[in-house]
PDB file of C-alpha atoms in Angstrom:
ATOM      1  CA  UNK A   1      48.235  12.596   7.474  1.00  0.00           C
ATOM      2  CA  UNK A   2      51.204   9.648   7.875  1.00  0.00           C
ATOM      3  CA  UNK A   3      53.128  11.134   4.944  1.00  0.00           C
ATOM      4  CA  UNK A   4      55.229  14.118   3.812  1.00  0.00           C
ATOM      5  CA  UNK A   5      53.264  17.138   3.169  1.00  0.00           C
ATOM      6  CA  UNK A   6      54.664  19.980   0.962  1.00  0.00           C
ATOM      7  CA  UNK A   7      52.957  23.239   0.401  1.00  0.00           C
ATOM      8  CA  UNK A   8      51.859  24.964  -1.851  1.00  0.00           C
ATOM      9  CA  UNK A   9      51.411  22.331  -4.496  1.00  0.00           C
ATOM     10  CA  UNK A  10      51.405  24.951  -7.212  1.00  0.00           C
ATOM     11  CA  UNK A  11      53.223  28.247  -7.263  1.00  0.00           C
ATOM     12  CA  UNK A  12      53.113  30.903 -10.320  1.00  0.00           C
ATOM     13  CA  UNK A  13      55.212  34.223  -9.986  1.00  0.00           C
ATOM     14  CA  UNK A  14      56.952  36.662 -11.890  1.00  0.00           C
ATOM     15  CA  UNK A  15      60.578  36.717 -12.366  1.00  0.00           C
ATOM     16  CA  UNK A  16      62.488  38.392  -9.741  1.00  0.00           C
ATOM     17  CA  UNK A  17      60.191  37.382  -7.213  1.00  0.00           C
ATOM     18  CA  UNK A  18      60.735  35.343  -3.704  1.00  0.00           C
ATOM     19  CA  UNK A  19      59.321  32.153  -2.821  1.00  0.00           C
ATOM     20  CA  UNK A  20      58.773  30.115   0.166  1.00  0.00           C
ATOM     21  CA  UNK A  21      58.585  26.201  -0.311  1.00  0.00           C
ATOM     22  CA  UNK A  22      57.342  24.457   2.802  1.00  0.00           C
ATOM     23  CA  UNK A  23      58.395  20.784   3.648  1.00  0.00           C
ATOM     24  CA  UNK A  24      56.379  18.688   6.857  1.00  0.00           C
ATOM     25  CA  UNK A  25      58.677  15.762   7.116  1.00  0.00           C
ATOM     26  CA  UNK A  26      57.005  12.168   8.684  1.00  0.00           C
ATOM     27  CA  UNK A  27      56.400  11.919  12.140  1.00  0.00           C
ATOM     28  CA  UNK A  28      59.948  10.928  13.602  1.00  0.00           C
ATOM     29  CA  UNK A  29      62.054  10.986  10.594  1.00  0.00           C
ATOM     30  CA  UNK A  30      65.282  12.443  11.265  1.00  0.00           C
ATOM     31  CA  UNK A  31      66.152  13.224   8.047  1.00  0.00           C
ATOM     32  CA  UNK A  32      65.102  15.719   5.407  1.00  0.00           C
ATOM     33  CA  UNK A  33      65.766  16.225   1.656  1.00  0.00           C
ATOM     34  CA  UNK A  34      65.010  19.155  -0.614  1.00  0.00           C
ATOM     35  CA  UNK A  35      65.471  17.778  -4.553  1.00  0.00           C
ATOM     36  CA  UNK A  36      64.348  19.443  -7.823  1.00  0.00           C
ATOM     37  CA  UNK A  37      62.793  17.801 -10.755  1.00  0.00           C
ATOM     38  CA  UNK A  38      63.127  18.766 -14.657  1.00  0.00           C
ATOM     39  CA  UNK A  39      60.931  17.325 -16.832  1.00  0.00           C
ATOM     40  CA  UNK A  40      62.396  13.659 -18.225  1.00  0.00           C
ATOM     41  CA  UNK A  41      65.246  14.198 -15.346  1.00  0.00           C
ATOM     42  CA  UNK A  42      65.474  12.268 -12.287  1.00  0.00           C
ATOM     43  CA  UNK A  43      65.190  14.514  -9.376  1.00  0.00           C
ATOM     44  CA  UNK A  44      68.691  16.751  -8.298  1.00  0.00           C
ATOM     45  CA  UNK A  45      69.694  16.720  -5.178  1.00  0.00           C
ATOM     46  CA  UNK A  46      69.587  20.422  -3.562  1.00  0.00           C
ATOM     47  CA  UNK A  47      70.255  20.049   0.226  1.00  0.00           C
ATOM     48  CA  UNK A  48      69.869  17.340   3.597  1.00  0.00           C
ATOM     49  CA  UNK A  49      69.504  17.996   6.867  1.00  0.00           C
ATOM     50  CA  UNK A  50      69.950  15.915   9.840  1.00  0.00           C
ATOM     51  CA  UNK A  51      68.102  17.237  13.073  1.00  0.00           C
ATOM     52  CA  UNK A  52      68.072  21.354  12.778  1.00  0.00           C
ATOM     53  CA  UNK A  53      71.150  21.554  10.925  1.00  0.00           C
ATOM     54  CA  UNK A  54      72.337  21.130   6.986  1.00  0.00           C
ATOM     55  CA  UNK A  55      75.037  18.071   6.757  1.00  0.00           C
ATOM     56  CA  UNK A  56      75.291  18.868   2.633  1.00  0.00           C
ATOM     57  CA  UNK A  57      73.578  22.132   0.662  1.00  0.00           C
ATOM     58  CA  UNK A  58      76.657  21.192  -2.098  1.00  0.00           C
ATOM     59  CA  UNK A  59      73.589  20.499  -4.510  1.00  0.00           C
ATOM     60  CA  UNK A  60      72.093  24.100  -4.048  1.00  0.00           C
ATOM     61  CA  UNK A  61      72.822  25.747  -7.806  1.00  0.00           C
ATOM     62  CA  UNK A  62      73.816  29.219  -6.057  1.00  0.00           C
ATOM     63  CA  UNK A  63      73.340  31.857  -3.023  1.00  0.00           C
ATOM     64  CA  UNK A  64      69.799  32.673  -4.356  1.00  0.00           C
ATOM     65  CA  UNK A  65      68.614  28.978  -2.700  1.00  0.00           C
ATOM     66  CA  UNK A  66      68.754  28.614   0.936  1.00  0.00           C
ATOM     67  CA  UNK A  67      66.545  26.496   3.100  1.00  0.00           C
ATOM     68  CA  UNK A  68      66.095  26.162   7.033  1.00  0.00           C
ATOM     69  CA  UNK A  69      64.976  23.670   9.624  1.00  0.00           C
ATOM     70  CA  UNK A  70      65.247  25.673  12.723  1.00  0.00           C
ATOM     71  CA  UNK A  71      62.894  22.910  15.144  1.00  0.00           C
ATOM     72  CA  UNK A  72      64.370  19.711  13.320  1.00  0.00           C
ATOM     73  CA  UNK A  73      60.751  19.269  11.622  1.00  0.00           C
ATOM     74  CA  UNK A  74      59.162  21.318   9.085  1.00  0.00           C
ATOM     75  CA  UNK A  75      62.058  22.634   6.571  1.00  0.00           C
ATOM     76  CA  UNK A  76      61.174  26.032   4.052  1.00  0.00           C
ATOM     77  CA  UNK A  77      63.006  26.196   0.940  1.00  0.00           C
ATOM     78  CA  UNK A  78      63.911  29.971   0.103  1.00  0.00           C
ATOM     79  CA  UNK A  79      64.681  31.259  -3.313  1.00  0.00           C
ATOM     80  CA  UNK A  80      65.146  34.893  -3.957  1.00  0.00           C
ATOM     81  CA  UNK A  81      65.436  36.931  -6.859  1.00  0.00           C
ATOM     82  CA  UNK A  82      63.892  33.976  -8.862  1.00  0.00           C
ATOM     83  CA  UNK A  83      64.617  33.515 -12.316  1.00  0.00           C
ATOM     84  CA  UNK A  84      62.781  31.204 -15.666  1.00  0.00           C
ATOM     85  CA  UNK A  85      65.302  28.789 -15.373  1.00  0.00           C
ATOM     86  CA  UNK A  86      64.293  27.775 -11.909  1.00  0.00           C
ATOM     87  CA  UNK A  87      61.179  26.276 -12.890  1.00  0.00           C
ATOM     88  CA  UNK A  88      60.728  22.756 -12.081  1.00  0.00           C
ATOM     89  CA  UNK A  89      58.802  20.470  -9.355  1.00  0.00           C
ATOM     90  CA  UNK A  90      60.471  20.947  -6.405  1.00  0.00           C
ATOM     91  CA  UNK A  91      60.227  17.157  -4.085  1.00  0.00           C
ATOM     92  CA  UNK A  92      60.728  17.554  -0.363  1.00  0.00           C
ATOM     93  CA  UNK A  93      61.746  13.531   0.994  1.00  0.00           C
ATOM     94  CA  UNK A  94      62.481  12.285   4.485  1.00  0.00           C
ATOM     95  CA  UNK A  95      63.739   8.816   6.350  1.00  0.00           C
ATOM     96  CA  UNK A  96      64.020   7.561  10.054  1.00  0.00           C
ATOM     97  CA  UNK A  97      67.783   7.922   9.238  1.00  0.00           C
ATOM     98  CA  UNK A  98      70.335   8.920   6.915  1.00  0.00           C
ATOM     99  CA  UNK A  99      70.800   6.530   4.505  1.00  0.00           C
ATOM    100  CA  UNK A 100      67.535   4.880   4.362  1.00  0.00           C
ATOM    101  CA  UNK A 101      64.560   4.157   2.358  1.00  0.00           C
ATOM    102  CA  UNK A 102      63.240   8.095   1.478  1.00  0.00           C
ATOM    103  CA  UNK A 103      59.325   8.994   1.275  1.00  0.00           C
ATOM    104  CA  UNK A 104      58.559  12.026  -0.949  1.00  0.00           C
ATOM    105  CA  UNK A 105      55.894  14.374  -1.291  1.00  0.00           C
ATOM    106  CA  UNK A 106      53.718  15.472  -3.870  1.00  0.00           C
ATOM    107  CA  UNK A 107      55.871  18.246  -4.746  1.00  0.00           C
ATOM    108  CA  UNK A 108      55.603  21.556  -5.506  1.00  0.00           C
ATOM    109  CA  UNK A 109      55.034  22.693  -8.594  1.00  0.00           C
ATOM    110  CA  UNK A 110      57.241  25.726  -9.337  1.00  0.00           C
ATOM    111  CA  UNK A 111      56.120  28.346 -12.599  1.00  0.00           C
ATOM    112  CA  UNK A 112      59.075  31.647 -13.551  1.00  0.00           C
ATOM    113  CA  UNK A 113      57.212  33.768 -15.578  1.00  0.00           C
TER     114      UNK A 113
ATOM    115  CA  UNK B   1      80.856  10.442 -15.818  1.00  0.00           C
ATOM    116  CA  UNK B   2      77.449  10.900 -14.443  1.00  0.00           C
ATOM    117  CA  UNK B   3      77.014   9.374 -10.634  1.00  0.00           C
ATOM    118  CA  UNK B   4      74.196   7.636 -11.355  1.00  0.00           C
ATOM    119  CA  UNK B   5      73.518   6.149 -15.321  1.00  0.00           C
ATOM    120  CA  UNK B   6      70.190   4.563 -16.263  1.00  0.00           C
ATOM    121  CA  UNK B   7      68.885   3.355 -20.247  1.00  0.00           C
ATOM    122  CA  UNK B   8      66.227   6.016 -20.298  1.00  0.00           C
ATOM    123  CA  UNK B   9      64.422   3.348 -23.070  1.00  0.00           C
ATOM    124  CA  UNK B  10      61.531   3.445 -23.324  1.00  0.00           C
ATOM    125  CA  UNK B  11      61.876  -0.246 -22.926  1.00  0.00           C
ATOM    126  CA  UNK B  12      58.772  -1.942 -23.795  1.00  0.00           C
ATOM    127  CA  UNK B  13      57.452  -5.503 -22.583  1.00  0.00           C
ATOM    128  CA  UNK B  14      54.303  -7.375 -23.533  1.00  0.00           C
ATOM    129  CA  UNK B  15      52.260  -8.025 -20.366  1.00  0.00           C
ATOM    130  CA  UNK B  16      53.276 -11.100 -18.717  1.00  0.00           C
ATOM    131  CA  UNK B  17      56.874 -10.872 -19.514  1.00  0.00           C
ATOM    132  CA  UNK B  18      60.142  -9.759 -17.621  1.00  0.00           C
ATOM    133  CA  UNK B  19      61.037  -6.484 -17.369  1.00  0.00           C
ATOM    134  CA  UNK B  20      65.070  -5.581 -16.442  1.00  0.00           C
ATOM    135  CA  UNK B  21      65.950  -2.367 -15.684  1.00  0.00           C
ATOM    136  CA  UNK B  22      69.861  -1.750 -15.494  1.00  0.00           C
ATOM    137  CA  UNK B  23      71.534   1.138 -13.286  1.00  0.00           C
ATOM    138  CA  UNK B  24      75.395   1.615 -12.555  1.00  0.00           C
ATOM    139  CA  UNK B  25      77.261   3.908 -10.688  1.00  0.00           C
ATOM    140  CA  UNK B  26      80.418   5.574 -10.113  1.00  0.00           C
ATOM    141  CA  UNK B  27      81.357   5.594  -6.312  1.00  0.00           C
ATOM    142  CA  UNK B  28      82.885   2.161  -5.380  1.00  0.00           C
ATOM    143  CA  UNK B  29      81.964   2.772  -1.646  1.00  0.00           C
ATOM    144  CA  UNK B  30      78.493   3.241  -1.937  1.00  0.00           C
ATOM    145  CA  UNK B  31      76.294   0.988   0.428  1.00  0.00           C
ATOM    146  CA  UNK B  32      72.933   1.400  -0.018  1.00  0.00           C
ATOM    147  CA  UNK B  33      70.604   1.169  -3.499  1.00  0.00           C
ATOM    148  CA  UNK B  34      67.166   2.047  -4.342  1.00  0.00           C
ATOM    149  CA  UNK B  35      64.535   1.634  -6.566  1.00  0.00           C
ATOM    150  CA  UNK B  36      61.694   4.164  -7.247  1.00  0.00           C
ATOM    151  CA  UNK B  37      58.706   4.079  -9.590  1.00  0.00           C
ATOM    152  CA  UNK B  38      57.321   7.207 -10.814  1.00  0.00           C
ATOM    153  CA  UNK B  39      53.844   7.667 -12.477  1.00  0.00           C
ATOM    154  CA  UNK B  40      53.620  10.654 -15.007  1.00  0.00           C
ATOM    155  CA  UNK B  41      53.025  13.652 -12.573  1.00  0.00           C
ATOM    156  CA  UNK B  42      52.994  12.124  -9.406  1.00  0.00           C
ATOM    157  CA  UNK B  43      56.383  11.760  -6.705  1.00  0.00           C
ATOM    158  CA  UNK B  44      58.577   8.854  -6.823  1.00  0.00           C
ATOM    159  CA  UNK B  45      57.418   5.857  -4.404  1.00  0.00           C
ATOM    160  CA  UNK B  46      59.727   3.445  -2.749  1.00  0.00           C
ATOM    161  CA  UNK B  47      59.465  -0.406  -4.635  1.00  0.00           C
ATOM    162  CA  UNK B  48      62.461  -1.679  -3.334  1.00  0.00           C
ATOM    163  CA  UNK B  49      65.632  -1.057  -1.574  1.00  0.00           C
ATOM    164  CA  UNK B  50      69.149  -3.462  -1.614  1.00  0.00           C
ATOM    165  CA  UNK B  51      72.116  -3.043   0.526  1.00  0.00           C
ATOM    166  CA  UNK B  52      74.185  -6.864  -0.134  1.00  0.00           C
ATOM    167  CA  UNK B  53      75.506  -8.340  -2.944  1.00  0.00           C
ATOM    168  CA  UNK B  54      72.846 -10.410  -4.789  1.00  0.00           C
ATOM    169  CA  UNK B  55      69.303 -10.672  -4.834  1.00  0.00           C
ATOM    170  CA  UNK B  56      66.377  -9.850  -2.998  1.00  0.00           C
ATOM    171  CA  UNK B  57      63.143 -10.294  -3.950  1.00  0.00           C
ATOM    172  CA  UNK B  58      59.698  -8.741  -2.989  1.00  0.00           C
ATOM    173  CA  UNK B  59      56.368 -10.359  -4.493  1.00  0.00           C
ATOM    174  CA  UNK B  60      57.071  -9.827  -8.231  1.00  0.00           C
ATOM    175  CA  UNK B  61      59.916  -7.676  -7.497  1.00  0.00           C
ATOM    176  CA  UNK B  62      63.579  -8.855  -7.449  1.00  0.00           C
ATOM    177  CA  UNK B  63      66.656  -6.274  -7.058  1.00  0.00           C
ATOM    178  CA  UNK B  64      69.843  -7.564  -7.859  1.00  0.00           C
ATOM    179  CA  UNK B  65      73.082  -6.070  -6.737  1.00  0.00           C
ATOM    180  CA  UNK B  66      76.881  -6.555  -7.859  1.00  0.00           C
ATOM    181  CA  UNK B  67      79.048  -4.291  -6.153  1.00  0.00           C
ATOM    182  CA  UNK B  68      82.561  -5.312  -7.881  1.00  0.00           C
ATOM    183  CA  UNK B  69      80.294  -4.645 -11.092  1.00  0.00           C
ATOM    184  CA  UNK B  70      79.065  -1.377  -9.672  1.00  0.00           C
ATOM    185  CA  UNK B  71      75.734  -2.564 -10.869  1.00  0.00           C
ATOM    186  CA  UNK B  72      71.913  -2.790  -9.797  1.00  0.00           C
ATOM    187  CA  UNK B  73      69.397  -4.083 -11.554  1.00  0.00           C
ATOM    188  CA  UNK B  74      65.461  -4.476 -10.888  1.00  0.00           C
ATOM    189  CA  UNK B  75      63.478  -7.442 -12.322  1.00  0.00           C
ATOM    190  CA  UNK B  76      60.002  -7.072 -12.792  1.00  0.00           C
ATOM    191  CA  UNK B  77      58.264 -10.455 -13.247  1.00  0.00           C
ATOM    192  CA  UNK B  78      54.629 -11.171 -14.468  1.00  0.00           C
ATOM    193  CA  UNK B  79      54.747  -7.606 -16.011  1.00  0.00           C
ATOM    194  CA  UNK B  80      51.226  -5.621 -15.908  1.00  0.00           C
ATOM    195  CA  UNK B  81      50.197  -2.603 -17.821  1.00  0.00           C
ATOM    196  CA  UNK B  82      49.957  -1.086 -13.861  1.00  0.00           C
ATOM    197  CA  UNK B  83      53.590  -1.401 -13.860  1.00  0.00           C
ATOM    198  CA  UNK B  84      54.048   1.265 -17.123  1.00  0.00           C
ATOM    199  CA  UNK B  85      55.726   4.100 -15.114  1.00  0.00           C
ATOM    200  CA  UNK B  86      59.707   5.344 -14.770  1.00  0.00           C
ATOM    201  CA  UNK B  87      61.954   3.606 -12.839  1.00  0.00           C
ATOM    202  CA  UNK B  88      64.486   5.663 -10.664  1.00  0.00           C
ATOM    203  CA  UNK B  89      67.596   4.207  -9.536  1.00  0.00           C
ATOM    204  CA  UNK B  90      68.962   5.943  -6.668  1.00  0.00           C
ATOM    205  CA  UNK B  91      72.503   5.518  -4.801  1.00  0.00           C
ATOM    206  CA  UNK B  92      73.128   6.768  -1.160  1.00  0.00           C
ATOM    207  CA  UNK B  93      76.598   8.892  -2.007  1.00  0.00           C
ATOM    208  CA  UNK B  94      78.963  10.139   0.810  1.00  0.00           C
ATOM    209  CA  UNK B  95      77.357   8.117   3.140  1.00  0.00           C
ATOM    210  CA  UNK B  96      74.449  10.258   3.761  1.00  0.00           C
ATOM    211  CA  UNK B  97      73.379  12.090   0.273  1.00  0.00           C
ATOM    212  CA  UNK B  98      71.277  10.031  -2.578  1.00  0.00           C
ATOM    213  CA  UNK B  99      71.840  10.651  -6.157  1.00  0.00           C
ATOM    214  CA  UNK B 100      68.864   9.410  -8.927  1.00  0.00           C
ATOM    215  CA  UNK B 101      69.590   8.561 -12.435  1.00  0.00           C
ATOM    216  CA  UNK B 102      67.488   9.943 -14.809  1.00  0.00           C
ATOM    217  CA  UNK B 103      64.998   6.911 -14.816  1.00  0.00           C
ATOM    218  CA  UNK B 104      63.987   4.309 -17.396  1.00  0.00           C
ATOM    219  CA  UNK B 105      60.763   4.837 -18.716  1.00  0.00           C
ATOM    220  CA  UNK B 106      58.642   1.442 -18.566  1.00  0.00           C
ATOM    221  CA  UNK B 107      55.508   0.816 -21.013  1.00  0.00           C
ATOM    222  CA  UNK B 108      53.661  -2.485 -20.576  1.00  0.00           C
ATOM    223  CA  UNK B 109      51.376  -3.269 -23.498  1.00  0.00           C
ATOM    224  CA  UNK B 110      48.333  -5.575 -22.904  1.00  0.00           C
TER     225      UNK B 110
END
């Protein structure tokens, strides 16, 4: 497909556990967002890369988030160690350029139990 | 002071009326302003973006931008119930980096 694909769309795990959130940018598009979503909230920035590397993880709540782009495509978000309080739809969006009109996924949803 | 403020309403509008949304924001040398609708458990999809002072309008879409005022603002005309959804505002911060508002949720009664 044209647009940004984010797997899984749904994830349920336990507390303490480590997820993998998987971001496939548009064709081209340079840069990549990671953003999380609260229910009623507008979505919180986490981290943006340009190319392979990340220009600004300030919005990434602590050192149990971490997310790579190693080929300057796909990007995985990482969070270990996962706690309740991290549940929340997590949007992966991308643009041609910095600074320009963003395209979002579906989203993934994230479930703590 | 929050980066990005929005009414979160819900601001209601009989259909066939003008909807304003309102959104300002805190970092005088931001350049480049968004709008986003968002359906109830779907992803936020580009309506319009602004990057001058004034207006610019797209079909029944007009954005509206003061920059002294540190203001945006999104006119819906001809409202329809299709248009009931939450409006994000977003800012490009730093240069780079976009920050939302919490949105403004829209209901368009027939």
């Amino acid at each position: 497909g044209a647009g940004v694909s984010q797997t899984p769309s749904n994830k349920v795990t336990e507390k303490g556990k480590y997820v993998e959130l998987r971001c496939d940018p548009i064709s081209g598009h340079t840069a990549l967002y990671w953003y999380r979503q609260s229910l009623g909230q507008g979505p919180e920035f986490l981290i943006y890369f340009q190319g392979t590397g990340a220009a600004d993880d300030s919005g990434l709540p602590n050192d149990r988030f971490f997310a790579v782009r190693p080929e300057g495509s796909v990007s995985t978000l990482k969070i270990q160690r996962t706690e309740r309080g991290d549940s929340a739809v997590y949007l992966c969006a991308s643009s041609f350029q910095p600074n320009q009109p963003q395209h979002f996924g579906d989203g993934t949803r994230l479930s703590i139990l | 002071q929050k980066e990005v403020e929005q009414n979160s309403g819900p601001l209601s509008v009989p259909e066939g009326a003008i909807a304003s949304l309102n959104c300002t924001y805190s970092d005088r040398g931001s350049q480049s302003f968004f709008w986003y609708r968002q359906y109830s458990g779907k992803s936020p999809e580009l309506i319009m973006f602004i990057y001058s002072n004034g207006d610019k309008e797209d079909g029944r879409f007009t954005a509206q931008l003061n920059k002294a005022s540190q203001y945006v603002s999104l006119l819906i005309r001809d409202s329809q119930p299709s248009d009931s959804a939450t409006y994000l505002c977003a800012v490009a911060v730093g240069g780079n980096d976009m920050r939302f508002g919490a949105g403004t949720r829209l209901t368009v009664k027939p």
